[in-house]
Short mmCIF file of C-alpha atoms in Angstrom, two decimals:
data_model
loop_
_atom_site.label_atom_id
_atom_site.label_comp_id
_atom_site.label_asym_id
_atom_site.label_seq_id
_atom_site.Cartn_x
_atom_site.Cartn_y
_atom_site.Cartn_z
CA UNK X 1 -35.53 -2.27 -105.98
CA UNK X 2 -34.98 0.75 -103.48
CA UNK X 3 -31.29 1.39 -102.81
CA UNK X 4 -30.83 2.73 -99.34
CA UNK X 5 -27.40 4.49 -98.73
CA UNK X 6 -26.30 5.91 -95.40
CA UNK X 7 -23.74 7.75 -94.30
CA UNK X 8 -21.64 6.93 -90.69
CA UNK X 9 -20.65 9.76 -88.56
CA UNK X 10 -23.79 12.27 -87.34
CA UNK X 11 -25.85 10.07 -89.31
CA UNK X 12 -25.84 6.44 -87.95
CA UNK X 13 -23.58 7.25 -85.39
CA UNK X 14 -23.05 10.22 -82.98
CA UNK X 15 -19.64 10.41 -83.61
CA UNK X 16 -19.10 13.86 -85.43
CA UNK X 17 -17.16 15.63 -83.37
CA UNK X 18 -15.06 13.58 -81.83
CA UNK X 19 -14.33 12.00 -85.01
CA UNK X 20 -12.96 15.07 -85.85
CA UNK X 21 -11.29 15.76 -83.14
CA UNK X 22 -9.65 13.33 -83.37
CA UNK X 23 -8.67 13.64 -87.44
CA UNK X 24 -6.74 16.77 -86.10
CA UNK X 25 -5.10 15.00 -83.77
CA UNK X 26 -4.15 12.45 -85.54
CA UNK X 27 -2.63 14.56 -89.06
CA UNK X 28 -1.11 17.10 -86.88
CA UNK X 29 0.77 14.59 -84.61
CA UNK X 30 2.05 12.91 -87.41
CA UNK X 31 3.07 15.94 -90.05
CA UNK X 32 3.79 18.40 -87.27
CA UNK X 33 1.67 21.21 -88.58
CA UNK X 34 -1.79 23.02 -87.80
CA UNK X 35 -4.05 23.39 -90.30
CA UNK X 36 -7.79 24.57 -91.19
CA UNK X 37 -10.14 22.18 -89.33
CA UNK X 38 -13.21 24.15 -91.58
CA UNK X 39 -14.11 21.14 -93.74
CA UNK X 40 -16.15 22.83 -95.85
CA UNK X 41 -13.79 24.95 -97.30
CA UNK X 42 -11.89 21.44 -99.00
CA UNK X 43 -13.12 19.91 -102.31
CA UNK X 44 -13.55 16.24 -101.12
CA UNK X 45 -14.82 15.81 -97.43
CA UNK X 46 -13.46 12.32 -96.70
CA UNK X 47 -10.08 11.27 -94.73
CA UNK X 48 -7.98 10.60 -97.76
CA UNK X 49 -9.32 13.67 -99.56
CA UNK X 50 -8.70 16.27 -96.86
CA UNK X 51 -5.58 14.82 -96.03
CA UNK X 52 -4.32 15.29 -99.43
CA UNK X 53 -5.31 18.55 -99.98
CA UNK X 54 -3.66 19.34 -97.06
CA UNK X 55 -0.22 17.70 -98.10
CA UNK X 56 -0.60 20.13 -101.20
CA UNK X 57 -1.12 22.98 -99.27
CA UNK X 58 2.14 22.09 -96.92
CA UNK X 59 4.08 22.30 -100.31
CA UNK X 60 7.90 20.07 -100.27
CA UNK X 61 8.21 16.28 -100.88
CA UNK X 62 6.67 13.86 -98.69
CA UNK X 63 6.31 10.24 -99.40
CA UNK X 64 2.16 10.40 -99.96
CA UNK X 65 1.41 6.48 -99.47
CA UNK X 66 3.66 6.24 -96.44
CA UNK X 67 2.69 9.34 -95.10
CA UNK X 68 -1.09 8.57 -95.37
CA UNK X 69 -0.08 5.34 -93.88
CA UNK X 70 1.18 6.04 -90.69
CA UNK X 71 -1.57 9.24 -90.03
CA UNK X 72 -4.19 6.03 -90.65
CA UNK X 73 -2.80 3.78 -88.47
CA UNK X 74 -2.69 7.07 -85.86
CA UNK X 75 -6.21 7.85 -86.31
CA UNK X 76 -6.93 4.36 -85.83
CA UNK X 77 -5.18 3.97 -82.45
CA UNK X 78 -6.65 7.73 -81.42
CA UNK X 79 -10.10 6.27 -81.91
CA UNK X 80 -9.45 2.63 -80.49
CA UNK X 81 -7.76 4.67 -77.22
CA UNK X 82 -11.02 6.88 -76.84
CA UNK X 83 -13.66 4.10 -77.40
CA UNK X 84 -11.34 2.03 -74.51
CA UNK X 85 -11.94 5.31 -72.52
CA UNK X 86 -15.16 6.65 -73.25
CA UNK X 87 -17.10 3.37 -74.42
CA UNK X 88 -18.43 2.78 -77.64
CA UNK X 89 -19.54 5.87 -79.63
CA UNK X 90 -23.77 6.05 -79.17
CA UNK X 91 -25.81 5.12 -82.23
CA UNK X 92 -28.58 8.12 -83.79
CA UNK X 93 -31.49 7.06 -82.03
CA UNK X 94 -33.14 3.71 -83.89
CA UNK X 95 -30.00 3.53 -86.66
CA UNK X 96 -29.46 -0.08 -85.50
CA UNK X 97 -33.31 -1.01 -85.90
CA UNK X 98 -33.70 0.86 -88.57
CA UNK X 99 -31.22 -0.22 -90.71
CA UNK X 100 -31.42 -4.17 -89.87
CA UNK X 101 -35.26 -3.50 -90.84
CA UNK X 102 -34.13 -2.43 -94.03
CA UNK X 103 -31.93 -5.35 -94.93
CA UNK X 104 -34.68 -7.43 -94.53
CA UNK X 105 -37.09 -6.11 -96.38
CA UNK X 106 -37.56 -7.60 -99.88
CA UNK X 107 -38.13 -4.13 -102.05
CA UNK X 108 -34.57 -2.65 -100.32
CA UNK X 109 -31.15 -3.25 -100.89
CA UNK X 110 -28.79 -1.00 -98.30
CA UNK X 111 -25.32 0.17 -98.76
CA UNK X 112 -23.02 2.46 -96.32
CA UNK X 113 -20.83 5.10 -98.11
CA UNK X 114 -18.73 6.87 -95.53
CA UNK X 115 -15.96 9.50 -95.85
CA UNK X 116 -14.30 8.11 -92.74
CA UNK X 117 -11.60 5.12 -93.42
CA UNK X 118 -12.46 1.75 -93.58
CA UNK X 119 -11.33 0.63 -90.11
CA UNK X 120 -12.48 3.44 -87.93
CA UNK X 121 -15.72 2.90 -89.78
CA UNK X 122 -16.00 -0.71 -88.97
CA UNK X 123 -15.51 0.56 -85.47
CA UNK X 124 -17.86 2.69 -85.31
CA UNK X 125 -20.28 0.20 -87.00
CA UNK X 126 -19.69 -2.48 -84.66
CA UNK X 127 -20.23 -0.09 -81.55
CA UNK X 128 -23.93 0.59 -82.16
CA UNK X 129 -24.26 -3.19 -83.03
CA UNK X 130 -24.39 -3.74 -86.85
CA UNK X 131 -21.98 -6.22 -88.24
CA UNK X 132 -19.65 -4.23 -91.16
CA UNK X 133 -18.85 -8.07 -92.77
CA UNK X 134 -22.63 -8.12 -93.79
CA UNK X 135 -23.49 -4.41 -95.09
CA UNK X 136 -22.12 -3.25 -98.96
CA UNK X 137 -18.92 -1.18 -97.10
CA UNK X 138 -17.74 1.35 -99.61
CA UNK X 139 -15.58 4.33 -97.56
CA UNK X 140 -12.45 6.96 -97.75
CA UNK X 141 -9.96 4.12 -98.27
CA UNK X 142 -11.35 3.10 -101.88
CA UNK X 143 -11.58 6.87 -103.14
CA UNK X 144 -11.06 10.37 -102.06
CA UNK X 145 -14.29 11.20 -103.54
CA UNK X 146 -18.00 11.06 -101.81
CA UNK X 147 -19.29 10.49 -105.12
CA UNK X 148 -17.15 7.78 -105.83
CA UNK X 149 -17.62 5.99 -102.77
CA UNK X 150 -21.23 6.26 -102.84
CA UNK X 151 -21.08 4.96 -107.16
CA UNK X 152 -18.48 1.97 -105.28
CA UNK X 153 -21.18 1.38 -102.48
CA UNK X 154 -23.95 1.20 -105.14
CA UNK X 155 -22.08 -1.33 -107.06
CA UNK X 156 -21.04 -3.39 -104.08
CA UNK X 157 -24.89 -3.30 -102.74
CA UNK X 158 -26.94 -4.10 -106.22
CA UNK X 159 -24.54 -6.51 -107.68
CA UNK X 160 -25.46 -5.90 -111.52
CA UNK X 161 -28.98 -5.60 -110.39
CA UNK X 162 -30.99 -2.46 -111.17
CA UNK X 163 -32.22 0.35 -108.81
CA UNK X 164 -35.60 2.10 -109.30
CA UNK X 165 -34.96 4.91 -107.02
CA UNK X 166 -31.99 5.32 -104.46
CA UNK X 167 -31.84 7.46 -101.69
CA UNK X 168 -28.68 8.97 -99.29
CA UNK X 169 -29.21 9.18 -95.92
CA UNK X 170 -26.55 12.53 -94.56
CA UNK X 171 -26.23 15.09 -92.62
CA UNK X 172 -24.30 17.51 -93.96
CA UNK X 173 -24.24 19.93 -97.09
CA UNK X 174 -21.84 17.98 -98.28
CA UNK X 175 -23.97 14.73 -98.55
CA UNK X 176 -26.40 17.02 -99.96
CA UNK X 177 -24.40 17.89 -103.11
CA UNK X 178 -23.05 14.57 -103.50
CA UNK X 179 -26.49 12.90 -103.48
CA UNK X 180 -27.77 15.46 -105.98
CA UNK X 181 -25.10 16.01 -108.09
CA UNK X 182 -25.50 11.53 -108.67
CA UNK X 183 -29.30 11.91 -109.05
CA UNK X 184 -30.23 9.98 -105.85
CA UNK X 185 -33.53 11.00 -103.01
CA UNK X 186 -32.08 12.36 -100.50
CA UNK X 187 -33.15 12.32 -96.74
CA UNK X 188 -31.53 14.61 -93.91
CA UNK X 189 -30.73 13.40 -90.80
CA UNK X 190 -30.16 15.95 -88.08
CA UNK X 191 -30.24 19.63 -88.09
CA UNK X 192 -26.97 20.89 -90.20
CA UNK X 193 -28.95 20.59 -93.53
CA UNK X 194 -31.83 22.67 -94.72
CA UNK X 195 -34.05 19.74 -96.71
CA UNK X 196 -37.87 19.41 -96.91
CA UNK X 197 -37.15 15.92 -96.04
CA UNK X 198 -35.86 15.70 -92.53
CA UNK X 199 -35.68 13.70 -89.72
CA UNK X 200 -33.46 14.23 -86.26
CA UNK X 201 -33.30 10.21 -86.18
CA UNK X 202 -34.91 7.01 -87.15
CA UNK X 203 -37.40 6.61 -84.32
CA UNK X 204 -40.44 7.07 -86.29
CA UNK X 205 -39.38 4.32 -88.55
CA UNK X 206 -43.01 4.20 -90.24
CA UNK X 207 -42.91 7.47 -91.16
CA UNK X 208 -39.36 7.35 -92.83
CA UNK X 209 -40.42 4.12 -94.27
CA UNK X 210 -43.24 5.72 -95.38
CA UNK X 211 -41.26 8.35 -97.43
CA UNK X 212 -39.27 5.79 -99.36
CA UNK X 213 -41.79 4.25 -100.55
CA UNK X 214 -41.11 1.41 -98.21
CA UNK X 215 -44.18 0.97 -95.69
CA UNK X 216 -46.65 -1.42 -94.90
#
């Protein structure tokens, strides 16, 4: 069995920089303060992990659950506002083929580990037209770490069963370290990560299908 894991934002979905765009707007509005929008520069690059690294850089006492509550159900609205707006948030070209070929193919199982939160990732799921009820969901609101949510999305996709190879679909250096750091393949989507294995989308299916292992 192939696990397939795939990040969200700039990978299945073109919605990196408005998605964080809209983080900013979202934390600031709520704790009143700027802060470094560099992500690279924190240790876990996920919602709940930035967020609390930047409530221990603001120093004093804040009440952490209801704090990370309310800038949640802010980013929510901010994202719900602009897809009312703007429309749905456009898929990577052929991440909604590509994927439902996956899930039915008999030598892949296929997971989505996301450093976004749970709802805005449904959201952004449902806009390029794959159901979140029927894909292993593992994302920022079950750990603050990538690693973690990808082990979590693992779990939730294989089910006790074994994996023979798993690979991480990302797009960013920080999917890169993750994926390597747990062992898995990994397979860059996009241009913000220097890999030998590369793609800027999932149009040529066969060929990607071909690297995994996966063809015909």
């Amino acid at each position: 069995m192939h696990l397939v894991v795939f990040d969200i934002d700039g990978t299945l979905v073109d919605s990196s920089e408005i998605n964080s765009r809209l983080y900013v707007e979202a934390v600031e509005s709520v704790l009143g303060i700027q802060f470094d929008d560099n992500w690279s520069r924190y240790t876990h690059v996920t919602d709940s992990g930035i967020l609390n690294e930047i409530m221990d850089e603001a120093g004093g006492h804040v009440d952490r659950p209801l704090v990370t509550a309310r800038i949640k159900e802010e980013f929510v609205r901010v994202v719900s506002d602009h897809i009312g707006r703007e429309g749905q948030m456009p898929e990577i070209a052929g991440a909604r083929a590509f994927v439902e070929r996956l899930t039915s193919h008999p030598g892949a199982s296929v997971a989505v580990a996301t450093g976004g939160w749970r709802e805005t990732a449904e959201m952004k799921l449902r806009g390029i037209g794959l159901d979140p009820g029927k894909l292993c969901l593992a994302s920022s609101s079950d750990a603050f770490s990538r690693i973690e949510i990808m082990r979590i999305a693992a779990e939730r996709a294989l089910r006790g069963r074994h994996a023979t190879r798993t690979t991480y679909f990302g797009d960013r250096p920080w999917d890169l370290r993750a994926s390597r750091e747990l062992g898995y393949g990994f397979v860059a989507v996009g241009d913000n990560v220097v890999w030998p294995v590369r793609y800027p989308d999932f149009r040529d299916a066969e060929a990607i299908l071909s690297e995994l292992g996966l063809g015909s």
